[in-house]
XYZ file of C-alpha atoms in Angstrom:
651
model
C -49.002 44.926 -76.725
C -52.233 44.576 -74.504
C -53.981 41.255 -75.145
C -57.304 40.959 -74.176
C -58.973 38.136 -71.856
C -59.756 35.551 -74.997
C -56.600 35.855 -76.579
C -54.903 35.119 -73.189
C -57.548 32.492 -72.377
C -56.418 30.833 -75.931
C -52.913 30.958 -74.903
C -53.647 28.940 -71.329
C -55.597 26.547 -73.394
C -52.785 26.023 -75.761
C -50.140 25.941 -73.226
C -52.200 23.030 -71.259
C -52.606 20.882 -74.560
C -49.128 21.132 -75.474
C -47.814 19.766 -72.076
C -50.549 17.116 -71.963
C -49.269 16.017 -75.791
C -45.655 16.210 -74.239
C -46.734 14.251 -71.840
C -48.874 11.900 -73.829
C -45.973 11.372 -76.360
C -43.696 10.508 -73.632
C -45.666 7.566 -71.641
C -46.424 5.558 -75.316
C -42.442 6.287 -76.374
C -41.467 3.448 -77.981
C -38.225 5.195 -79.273
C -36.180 3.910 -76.828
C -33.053 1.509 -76.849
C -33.529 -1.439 -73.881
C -29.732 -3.194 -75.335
C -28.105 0.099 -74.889
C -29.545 0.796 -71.306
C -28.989 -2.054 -70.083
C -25.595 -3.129 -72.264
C -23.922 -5.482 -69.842
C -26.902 -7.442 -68.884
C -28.576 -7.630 -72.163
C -25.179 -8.280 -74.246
C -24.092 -11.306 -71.459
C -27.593 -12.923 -71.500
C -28.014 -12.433 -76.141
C -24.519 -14.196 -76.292
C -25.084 -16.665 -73.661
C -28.231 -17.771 -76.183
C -26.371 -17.197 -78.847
C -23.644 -19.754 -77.841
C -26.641 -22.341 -76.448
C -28.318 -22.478 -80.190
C -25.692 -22.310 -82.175
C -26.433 -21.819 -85.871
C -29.646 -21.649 -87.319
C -29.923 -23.944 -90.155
C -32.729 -26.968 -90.776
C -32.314 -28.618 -87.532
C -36.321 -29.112 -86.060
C -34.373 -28.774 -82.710
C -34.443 -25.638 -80.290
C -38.101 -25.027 -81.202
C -41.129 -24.596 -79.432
C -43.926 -23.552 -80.501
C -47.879 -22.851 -78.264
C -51.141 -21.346 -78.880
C -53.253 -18.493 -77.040
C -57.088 -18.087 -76.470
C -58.572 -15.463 -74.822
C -62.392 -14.321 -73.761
C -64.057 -17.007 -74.600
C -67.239 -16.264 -72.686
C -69.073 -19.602 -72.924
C -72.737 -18.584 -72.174
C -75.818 -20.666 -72.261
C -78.225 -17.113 -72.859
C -76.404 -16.089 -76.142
C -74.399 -17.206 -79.045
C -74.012 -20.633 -79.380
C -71.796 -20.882 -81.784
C -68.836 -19.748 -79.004
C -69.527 -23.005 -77.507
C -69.710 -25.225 -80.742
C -66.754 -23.503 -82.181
C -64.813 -23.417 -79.201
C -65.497 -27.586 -79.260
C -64.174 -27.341 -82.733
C -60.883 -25.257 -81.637
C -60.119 -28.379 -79.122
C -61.052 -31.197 -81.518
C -59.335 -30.261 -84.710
C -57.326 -26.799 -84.215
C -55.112 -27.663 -81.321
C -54.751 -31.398 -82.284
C -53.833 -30.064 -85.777
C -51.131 -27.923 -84.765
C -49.831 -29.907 -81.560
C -48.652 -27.377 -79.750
C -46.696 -27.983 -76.678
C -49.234 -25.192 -74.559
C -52.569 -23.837 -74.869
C -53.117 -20.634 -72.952
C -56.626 -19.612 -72.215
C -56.115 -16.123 -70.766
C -59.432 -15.244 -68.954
C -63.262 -14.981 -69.504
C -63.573 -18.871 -70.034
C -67.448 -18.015 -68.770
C -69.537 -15.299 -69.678
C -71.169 -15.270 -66.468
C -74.121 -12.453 -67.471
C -77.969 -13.198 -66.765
C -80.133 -13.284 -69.644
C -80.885 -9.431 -69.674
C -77.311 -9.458 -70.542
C -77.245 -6.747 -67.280
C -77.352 -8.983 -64.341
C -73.869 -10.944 -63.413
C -72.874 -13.923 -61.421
C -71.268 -17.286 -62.033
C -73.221 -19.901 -63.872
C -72.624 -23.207 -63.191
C -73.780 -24.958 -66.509
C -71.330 -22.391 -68.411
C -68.495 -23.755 -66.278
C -69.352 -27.236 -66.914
C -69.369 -26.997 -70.730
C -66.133 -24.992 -70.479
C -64.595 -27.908 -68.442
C -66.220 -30.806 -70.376
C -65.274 -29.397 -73.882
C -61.745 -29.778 -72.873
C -61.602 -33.389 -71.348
C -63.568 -34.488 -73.545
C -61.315 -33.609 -76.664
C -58.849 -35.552 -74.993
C -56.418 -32.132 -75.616
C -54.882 -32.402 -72.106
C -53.295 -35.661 -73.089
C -50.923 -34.503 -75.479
C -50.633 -30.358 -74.593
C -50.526 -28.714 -71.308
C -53.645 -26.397 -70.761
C -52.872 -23.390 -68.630
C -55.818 -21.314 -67.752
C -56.414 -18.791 -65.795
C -59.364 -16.298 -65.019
C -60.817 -13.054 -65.938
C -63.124 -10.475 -64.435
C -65.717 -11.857 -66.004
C -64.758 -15.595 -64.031
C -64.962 -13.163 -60.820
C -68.439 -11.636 -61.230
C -70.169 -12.017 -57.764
C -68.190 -14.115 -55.631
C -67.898 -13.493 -51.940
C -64.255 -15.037 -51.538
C -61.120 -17.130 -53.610
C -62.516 -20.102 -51.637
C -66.192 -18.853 -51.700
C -68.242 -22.188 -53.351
C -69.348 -19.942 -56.271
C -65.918 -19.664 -57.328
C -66.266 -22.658 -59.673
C -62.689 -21.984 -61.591
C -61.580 -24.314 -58.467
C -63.312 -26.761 -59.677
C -64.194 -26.762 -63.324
C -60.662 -25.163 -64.846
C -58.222 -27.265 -65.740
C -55.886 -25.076 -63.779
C -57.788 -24.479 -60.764
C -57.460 -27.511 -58.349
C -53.553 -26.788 -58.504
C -53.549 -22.541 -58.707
C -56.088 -20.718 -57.112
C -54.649 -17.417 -58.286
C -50.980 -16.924 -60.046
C -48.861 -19.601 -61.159
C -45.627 -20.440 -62.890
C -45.186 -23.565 -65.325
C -41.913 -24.903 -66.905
C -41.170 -26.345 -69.609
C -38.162 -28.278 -71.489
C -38.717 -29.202 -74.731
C -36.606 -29.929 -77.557
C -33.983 -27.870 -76.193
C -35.932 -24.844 -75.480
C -36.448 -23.742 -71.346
C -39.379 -21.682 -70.793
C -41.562 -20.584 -68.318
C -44.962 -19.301 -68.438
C -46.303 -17.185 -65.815
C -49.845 -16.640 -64.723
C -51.081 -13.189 -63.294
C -54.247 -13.363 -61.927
C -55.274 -9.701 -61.097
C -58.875 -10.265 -60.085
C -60.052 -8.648 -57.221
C -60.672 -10.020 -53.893
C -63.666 -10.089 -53.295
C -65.047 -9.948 -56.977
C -68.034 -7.268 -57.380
C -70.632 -7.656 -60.160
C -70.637 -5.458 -63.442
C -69.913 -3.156 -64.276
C -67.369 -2.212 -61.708
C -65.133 -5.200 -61.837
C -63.081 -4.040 -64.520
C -60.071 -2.894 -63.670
C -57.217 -5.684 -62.120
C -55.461 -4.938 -58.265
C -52.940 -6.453 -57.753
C -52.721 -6.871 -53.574
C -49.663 -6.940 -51.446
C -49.861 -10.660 -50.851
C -50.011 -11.186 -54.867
C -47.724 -8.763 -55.267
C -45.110 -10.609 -53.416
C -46.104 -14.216 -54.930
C -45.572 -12.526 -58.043
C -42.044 -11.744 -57.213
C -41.388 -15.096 -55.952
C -42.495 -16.452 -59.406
C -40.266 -14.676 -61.057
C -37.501 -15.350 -59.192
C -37.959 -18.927 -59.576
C -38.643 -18.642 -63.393
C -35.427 -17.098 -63.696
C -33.373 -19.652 -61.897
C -34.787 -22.712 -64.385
C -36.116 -21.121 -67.858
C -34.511 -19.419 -70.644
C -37.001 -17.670 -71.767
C -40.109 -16.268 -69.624
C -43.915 -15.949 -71.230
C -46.321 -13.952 -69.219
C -49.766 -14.189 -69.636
C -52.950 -12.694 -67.831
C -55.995 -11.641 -68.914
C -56.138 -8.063 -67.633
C -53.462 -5.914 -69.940
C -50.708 -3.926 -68.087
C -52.719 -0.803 -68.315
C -55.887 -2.157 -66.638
C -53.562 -3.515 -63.568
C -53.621 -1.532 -60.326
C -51.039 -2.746 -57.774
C -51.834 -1.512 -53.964
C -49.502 0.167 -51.696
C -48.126 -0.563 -48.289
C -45.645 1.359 -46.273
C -44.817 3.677 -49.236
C -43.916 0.427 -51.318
C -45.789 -0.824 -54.240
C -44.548 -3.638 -57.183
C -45.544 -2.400 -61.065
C -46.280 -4.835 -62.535
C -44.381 -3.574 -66.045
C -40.896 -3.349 -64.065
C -41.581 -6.341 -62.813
C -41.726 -8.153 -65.883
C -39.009 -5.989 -67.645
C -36.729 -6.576 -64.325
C -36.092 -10.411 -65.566
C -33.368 -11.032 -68.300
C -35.898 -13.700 -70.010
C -39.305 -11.903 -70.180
C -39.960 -11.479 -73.790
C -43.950 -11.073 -73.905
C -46.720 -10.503 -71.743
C -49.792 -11.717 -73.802
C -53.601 -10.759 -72.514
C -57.230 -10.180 -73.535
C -60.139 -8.431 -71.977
C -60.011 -5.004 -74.401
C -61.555 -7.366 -77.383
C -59.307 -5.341 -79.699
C -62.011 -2.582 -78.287
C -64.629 -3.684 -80.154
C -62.822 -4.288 -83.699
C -61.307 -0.836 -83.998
C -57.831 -1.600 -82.802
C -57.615 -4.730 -84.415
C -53.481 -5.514 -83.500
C -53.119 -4.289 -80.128
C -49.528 -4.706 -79.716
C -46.454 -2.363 -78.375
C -43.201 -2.676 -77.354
C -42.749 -1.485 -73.301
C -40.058 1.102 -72.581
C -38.212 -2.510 -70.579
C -37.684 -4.060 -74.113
C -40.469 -6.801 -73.672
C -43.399 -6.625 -76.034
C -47.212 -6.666 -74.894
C -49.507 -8.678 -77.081
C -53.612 -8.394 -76.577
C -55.148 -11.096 -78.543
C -58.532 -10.382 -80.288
C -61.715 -12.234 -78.415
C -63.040 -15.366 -79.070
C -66.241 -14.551 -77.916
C -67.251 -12.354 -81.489
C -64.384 -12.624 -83.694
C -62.991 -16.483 -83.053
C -59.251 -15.634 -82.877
C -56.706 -17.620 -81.230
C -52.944 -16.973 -81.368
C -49.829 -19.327 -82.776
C -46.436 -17.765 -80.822
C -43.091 -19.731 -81.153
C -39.415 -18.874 -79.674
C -37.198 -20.654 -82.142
C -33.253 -20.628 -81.133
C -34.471 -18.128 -78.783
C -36.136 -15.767 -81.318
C -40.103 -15.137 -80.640
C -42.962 -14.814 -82.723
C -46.329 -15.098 -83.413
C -49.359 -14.666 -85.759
C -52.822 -14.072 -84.471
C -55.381 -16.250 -86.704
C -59.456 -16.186 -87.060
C -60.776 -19.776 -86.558
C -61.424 -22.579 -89.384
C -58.925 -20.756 -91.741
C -56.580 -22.390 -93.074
C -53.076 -23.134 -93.588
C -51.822 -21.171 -90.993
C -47.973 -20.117 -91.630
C -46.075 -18.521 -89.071
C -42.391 -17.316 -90.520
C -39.703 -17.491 -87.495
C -36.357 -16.763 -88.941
C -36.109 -14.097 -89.825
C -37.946 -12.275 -87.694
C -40.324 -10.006 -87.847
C -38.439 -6.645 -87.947
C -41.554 -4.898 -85.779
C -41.397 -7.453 -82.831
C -37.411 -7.884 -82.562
C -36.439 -7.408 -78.581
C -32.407 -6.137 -78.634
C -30.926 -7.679 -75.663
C -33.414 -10.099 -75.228
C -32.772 -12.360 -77.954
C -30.117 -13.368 -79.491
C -30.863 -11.196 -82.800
C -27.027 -12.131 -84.169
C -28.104 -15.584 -84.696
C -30.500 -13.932 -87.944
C -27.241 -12.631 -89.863
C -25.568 -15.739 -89.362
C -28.470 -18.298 -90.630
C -28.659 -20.474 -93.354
C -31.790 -21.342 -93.651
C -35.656 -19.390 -93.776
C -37.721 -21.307 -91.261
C -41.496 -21.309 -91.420
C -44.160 -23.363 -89.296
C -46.946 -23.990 -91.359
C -50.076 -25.988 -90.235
C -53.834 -27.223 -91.997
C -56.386 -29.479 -90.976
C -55.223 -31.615 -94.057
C -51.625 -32.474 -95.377
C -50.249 -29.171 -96.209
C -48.355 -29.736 -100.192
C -46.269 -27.264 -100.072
C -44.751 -24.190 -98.971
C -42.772 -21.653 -101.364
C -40.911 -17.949 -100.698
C -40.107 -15.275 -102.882
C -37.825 -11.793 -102.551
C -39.602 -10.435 -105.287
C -42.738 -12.483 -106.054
C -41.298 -13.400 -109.162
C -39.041 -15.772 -108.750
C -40.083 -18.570 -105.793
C -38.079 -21.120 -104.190
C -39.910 -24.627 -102.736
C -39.480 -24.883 -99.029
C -37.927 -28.200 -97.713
C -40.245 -29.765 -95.302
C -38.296 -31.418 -92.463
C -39.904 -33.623 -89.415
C -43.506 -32.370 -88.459
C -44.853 -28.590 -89.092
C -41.160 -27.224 -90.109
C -40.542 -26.250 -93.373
C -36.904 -24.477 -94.374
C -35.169 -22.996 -97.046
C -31.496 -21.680 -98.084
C -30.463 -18.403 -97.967
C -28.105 -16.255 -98.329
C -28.319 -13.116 -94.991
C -25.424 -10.823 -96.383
C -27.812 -10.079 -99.105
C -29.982 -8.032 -97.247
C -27.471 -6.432 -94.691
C -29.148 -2.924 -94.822
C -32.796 -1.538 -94.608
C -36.016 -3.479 -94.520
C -36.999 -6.053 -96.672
C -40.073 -8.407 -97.551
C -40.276 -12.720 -97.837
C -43.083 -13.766 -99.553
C -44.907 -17.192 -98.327
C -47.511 -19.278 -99.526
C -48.500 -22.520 -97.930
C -51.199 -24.479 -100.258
C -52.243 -27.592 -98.431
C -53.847 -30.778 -100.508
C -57.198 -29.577 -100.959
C -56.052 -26.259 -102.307
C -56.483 -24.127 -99.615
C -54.150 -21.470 -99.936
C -52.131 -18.744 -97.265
C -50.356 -16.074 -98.478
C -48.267 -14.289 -96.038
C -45.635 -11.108 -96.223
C -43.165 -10.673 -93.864
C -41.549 -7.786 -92.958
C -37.698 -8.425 -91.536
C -34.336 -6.301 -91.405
C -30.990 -6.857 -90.320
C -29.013 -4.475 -89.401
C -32.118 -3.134 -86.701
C -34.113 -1.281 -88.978
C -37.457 -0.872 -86.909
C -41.517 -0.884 -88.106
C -43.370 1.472 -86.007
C -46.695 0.113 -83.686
C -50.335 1.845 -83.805
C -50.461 4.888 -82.195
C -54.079 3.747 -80.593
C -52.570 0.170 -79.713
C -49.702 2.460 -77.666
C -51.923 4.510 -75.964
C -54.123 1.450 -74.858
C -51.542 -0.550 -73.576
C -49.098 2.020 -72.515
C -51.097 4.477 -70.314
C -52.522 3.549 -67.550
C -56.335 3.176 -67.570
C -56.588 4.181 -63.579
C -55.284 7.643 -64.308
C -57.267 8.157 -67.477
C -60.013 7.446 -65.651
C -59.688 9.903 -63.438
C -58.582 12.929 -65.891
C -61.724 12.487 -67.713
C -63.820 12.392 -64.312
C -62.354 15.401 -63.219
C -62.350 17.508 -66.570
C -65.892 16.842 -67.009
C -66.520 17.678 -63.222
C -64.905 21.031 -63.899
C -66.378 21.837 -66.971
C -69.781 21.495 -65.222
C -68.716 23.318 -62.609
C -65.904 25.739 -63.284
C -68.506 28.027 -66.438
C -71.385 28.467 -64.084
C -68.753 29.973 -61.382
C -67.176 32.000 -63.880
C -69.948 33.241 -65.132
C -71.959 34.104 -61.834
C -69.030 36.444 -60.989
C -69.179 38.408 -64.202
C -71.269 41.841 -62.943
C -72.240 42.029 -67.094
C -73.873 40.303 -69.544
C -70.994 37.669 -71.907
C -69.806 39.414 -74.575
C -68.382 36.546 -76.201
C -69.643 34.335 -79.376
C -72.049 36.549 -80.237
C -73.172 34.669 -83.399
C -73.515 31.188 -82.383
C -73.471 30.360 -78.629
C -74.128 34.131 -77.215
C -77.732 33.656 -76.171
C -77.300 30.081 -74.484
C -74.265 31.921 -72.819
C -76.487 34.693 -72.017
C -78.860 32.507 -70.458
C -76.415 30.785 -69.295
C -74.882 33.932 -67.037
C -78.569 34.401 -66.094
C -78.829 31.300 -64.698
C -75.907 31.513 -62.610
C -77.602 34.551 -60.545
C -80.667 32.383 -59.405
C -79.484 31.328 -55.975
C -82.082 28.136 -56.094
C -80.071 26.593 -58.843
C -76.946 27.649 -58.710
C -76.289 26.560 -55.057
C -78.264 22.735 -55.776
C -76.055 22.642 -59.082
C -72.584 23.536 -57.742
C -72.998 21.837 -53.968
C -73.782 18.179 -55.876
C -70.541 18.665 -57.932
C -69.075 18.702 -55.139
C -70.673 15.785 -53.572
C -70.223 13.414 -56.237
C -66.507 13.446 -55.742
C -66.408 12.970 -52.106
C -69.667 11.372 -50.977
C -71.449 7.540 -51.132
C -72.770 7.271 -54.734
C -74.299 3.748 -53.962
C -75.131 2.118 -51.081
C -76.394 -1.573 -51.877
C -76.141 -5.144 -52.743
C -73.058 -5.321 -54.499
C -72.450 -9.191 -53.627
C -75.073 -11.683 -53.595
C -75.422 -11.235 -49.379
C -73.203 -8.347 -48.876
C -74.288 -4.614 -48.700
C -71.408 -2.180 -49.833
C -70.668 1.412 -50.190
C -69.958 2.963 -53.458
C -67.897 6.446 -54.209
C -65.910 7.935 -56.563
C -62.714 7.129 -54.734
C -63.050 3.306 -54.463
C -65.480 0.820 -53.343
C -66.351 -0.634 -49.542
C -67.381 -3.607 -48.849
C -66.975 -6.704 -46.330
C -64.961 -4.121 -44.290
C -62.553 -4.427 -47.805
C -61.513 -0.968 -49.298
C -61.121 -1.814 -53.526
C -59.708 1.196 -55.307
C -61.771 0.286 -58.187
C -61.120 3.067 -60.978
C -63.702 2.139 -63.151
C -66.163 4.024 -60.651
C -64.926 7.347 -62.312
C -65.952 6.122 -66.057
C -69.340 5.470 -64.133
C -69.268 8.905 -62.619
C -68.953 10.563 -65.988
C -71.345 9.187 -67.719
C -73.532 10.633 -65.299
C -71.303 13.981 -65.797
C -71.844 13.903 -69.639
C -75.171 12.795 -70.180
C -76.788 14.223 -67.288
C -75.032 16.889 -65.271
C -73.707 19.073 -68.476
C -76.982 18.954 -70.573
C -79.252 19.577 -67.301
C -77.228 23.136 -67.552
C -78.356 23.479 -71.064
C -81.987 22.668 -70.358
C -82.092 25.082 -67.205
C -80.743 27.762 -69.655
C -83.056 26.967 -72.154
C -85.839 26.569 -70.077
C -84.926 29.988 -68.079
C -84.843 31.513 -71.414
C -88.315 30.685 -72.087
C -89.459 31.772 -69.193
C -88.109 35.199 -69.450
C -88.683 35.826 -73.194
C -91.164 33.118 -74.779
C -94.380 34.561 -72.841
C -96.034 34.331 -76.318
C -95.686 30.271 -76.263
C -98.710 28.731 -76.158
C -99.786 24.985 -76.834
C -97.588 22.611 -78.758
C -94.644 25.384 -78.892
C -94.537 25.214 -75.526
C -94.688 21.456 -75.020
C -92.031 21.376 -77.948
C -89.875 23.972 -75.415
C -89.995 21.556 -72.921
C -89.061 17.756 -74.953
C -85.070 18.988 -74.251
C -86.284 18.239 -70.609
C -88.192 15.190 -70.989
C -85.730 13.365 -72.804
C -83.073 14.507 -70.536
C -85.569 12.858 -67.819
C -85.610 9.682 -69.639
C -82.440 9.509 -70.006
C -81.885 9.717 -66.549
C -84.465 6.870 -65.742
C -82.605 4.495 -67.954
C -79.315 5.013 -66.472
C -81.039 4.480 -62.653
C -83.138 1.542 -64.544
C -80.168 -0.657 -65.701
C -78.903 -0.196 -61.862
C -81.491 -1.379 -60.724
C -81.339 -4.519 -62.795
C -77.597 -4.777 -62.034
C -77.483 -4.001 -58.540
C -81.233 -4.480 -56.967
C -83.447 -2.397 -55.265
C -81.430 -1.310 -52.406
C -79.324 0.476 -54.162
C -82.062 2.126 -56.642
C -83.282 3.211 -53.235
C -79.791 4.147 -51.816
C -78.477 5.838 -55.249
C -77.406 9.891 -54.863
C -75.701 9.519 -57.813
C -78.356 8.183 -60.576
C -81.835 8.022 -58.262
C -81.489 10.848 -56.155
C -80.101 13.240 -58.934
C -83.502 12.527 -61.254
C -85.411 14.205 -57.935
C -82.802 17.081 -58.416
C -83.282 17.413 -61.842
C -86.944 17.801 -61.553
C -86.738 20.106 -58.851
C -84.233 22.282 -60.594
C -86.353 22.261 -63.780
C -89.527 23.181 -61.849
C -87.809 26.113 -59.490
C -86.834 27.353 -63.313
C -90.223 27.412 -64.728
C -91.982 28.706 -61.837
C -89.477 31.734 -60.911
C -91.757 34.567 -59.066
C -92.811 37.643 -61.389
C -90.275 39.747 -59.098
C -87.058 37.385 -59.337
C -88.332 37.583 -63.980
C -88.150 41.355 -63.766
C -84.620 41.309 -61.873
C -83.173 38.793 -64.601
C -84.904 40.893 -67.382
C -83.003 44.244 -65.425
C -79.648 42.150 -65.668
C -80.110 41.253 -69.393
C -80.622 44.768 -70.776
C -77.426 45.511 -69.012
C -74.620 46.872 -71.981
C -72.384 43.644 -72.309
């Protein structure tokens, strides 16, 4: 059977989207079984906790319980309810619920000028961050860890630079410039939290800041961290602001440290908790996934629009958390059982659930809380004990629910009548709850390499049809009802030497050569390209450039093709437009031209005149554009009777 060129074109098309979907499905697997890879290790370290905790029954002890807050962006331009609120959180949230650490993982400052374009550190934004905190008197009963986020890295020269006022006006900074580790024993539990600060050396201004590097000499703290966690804690809590998939670790001498087998490599990581996505923008409001390592990743919602913080426990070695909106109260956060989506095999000691006697729930309020109460079946409820501070417990009886998944019903009601209800999802015998597909494929793939497949897609899609197409002899015979004429005009377009040439030799600039050459630090004059940014005689392999190149690829490159077409079109067979027809011909144009001025506008706000002057890729190309559009409509009479030849052609 003969198949002809579309039905074998369909076929290649086909066969490349079911090996990226392989692909795809692979990288956010979350399918797999860490206990049973890794038997001996995990089985040792689950029954040395095991025999540390002993039973869980109503004892307050081997409990520990801390709260998260993440992109706070304090600003003195906008909002300033993130400031008032976030003097609230100190003053009556965290001494409410006491907790034994508050992490503040990144964007304490907003650090964006007024036009909300411009970036660099502001001092006054640092000082209400730093006052806020001492002022609440907080630090006297909790231990504040922060630690910064591209945003606290906008436009600073150095680490030691004088603008980098985390130093000075974190609680954190005097002590840890960059990562840290912190340990804690309390009540039985050890733990230790460690700090990844990803942020680039030396920071850039927005927008390209936004991906984490992770350089050889952090690299290689980091693994001294770890090491040192592991010989004192239990349990190990990672925290950084930039999630895994945002983190690019540099190589040297064929040797580079991930930063996800790092933190899977240690018998006690059990979380890595971040921020900086802002649960993209509402839509992926529970970001979480479990890593192929066993070890979960957790991005908290921001602060910034949507007030959330984060309650997390590990309780007899079990952890868990609830992420909570600000001012609403009781907050009830249900640690044995546990949750059946978040349990880790063979990194807690899961056995300890079967053999409990007693539900334990931390419930908090601003006021007294009354009571707490459970149900199986919402019918019947039992009244929780309350034991010595937040702890509330209640018999039960495990072998009951040996198999499948079941439900606990809680509702805290505090003394003013504020009421929680809560359902909690728990199994047994391992019976799993799947995660969001979109909260896998944010946190499992890596943001560096998507980057880059979308660049160079779009770069062949605006390049790869015009070639095609020039080296057809005959007119497209192809969708002949709905796109044959723009093709047509399309193919036509490809045989004018003037445009194809200009069109085709910039694609193949903009991978290759200097998009930007400017002021990318207050002082310093860098070098920017699709590859990775140059500056201070500093190479950062900054990914995010290729998001930046494809806007330009979308919105510009792509639909100057269509308006050459169109316009070409015109030329050739609208002879009859006159007056407002034609000036209606050419608004396709025009508002591809403003377009275009508005991209190379906000640059110029963000990066200054130099590189407005200095920029092939968003200056220079609205000179290309113009030229391109006027070769089109001014083609002589000789080169319109050639293309006129070529159309009548039989397809």
């Amino acid at each position: 059977m003969i198949f002809s060129k579309a039905a074998l074109s369909l076929i290649c098309v086909l066969l490349v989207l079911s090996v990226f979907m392989a692909n795809l499905l692979n990288i956010i697997a979350i399918d797999h079984n860490f206990y049973v890879e890794n038997n001996d290790v995990g089985e040792n370290y689950t029954k040395y906790l095991g025999k540390k905790y002993g039973q869980i029954s109503d004892s307050t002890q081997n409990l520990i319980w801390f709260l998260q807050i993440s992109d706070i962006h304090i600003s003195i331009f906008r909002d300033s309810g993130r400031i008032s609120q976030f003097q609230q959180f100190c003053d009556t949230t965290v001494k409410s619920i006491k907790p034994h650490i508050v992490l503040a993982t990144g964007d304490l400052t907003d650090a964006k000028a007024k036009d909300n374009l411009g970036s660099s550190q502001v001092k006054k934004e640092w000082i209400y961050y730093y006052n806020i905190i001492k002022e609440s008197g907080v630090t006297q009963y909790t231990t504040w860890l922060d630690i910064r986020g591209n945003h606290d890295n906008f436009n600073i020269r150095s680490i030691n630079a004088q603008e980098n006022y985390f130093k000075n006006y974190s609680i954190q900074g005097s002590s840890h410039s960059k990562s840290y580790v912190h340990i804690v024993e309390q009540n039985g539990v050890n733990m230790a939290l460690i700090g990844v600060d990803a942020c680039p050396d030396p920071g850039l201004r927005r927008p390209f800041n936004f991906i984490g590097i992770l350089d050889i000499q952090e690299q290689q703290t980091l693994q001294k961290l770890k090491n040192e966690a592991e010989s004192k804690a239990d349990h190990i809590i990672w925290f950084g602001h930039y999630p895994t998939s945002c983190i690019l670790s540099l190589e040297k001498d064929s040797q580079r440290l991930n930063v996800r087998e790092l933190i899977g490599s240690a018998s006690g990581s059990q979380v890595y908790v971040c921020g900086h996505l802002h649960s993209m923008g509402g839509l992926v409001k529970q970001m979480y996934t479990k890593h192929k390592k066993g070890y979960l990743e957790l991005e908290l919602g921001d602060w910034k629009d949507n007030r959330m913080f984060r309650l997390a426990a590990i309780d007899h070695g079990l952890f868990s958390f609830i992420d909570q909106k600000h001012n609403t109260w009781p907050i009830v956060l249900v640690t044995n059982p546990k949750h059946a989506r978040f349990i880790l095999p063979g990194r807690e000691p899961l056995q300890l659930i079967k053999d409990s006697t007693h539900i334990r729930i931390l419930a908090f309020s601003d006021v007294k809380i009354e009571s707490v109460k459970i149900s199986f079946d919402k019918i019947s409820w039992m009244k929780c004990k309350e034991t010595d501070g937040p702890l509330y417990v209640c018999h039960w009886l495990p072998h009951l629910f040996k198999t499948g998944l079941h439900n606990v019903y809680v509702v805290a009601t505090d003394e003013v009548g504020k009421e929680k209800a809560l359902q909690h999802p728990f199994s047994l015998d391992g019976t799993v709850m799947s995660f969001g597909i979109m909260s896998r494929i944010m946190l499992m793939l890596d943001a560096a390499v998507v980057f880059q497949t979308i660049f160079g897609t779009l770069l062949m899609v605006n390049v790869l049809p015009l070639v095609v197409l020039r080296l057809q002899k005959r007119p497209p015979r192809h969708f002949r009802r709905c796109g044959w004429r723009m093709l047509k005009s399309l193919w036509l377009l490809s045989k004018i030497d003037k445009i194809f040439y200009p069109i085709v030799l910039y694609a193949i600039y903009v991978p290759f050569g200097p998009w930007v050459i400017g002021e990318l630090i207050d002082g310093y004059i860098g070098t920017i390209f699709a590859w990775g940014i140059l500056i201070k005689g500093t190479y950062l392999p900054e990914p995010f450039t290729y998001t930046y190149g494809s806007v330009q690829l979308l919105f510009v490159q792509i639909p100057l093709l269509l308006v050459l077409a169109n316009c070409l079109d015109n030329r050739l067979f609208g002879q009859g437009l006159r007056g407002y027809k034609r000036l209606i011909k050419n608004l396709p144009f025009t508002f591809l031209l403003s377009i275009q001025l508005l991209l190379a506008y906000f640059f110029w706000l963000e990066y200054g005149t130099i590189s407005f002057l200095f920029g092939p890729l968003r200056t220079w190309s609205i000179v290309l554009s113009i030229l391109l559009w006027y070769k089109t409509l001014t083609l002589s009479p000789e080169h319109c009777r050639y293309l006129i030849k070529l159309n009548d052609l039989p397809s």
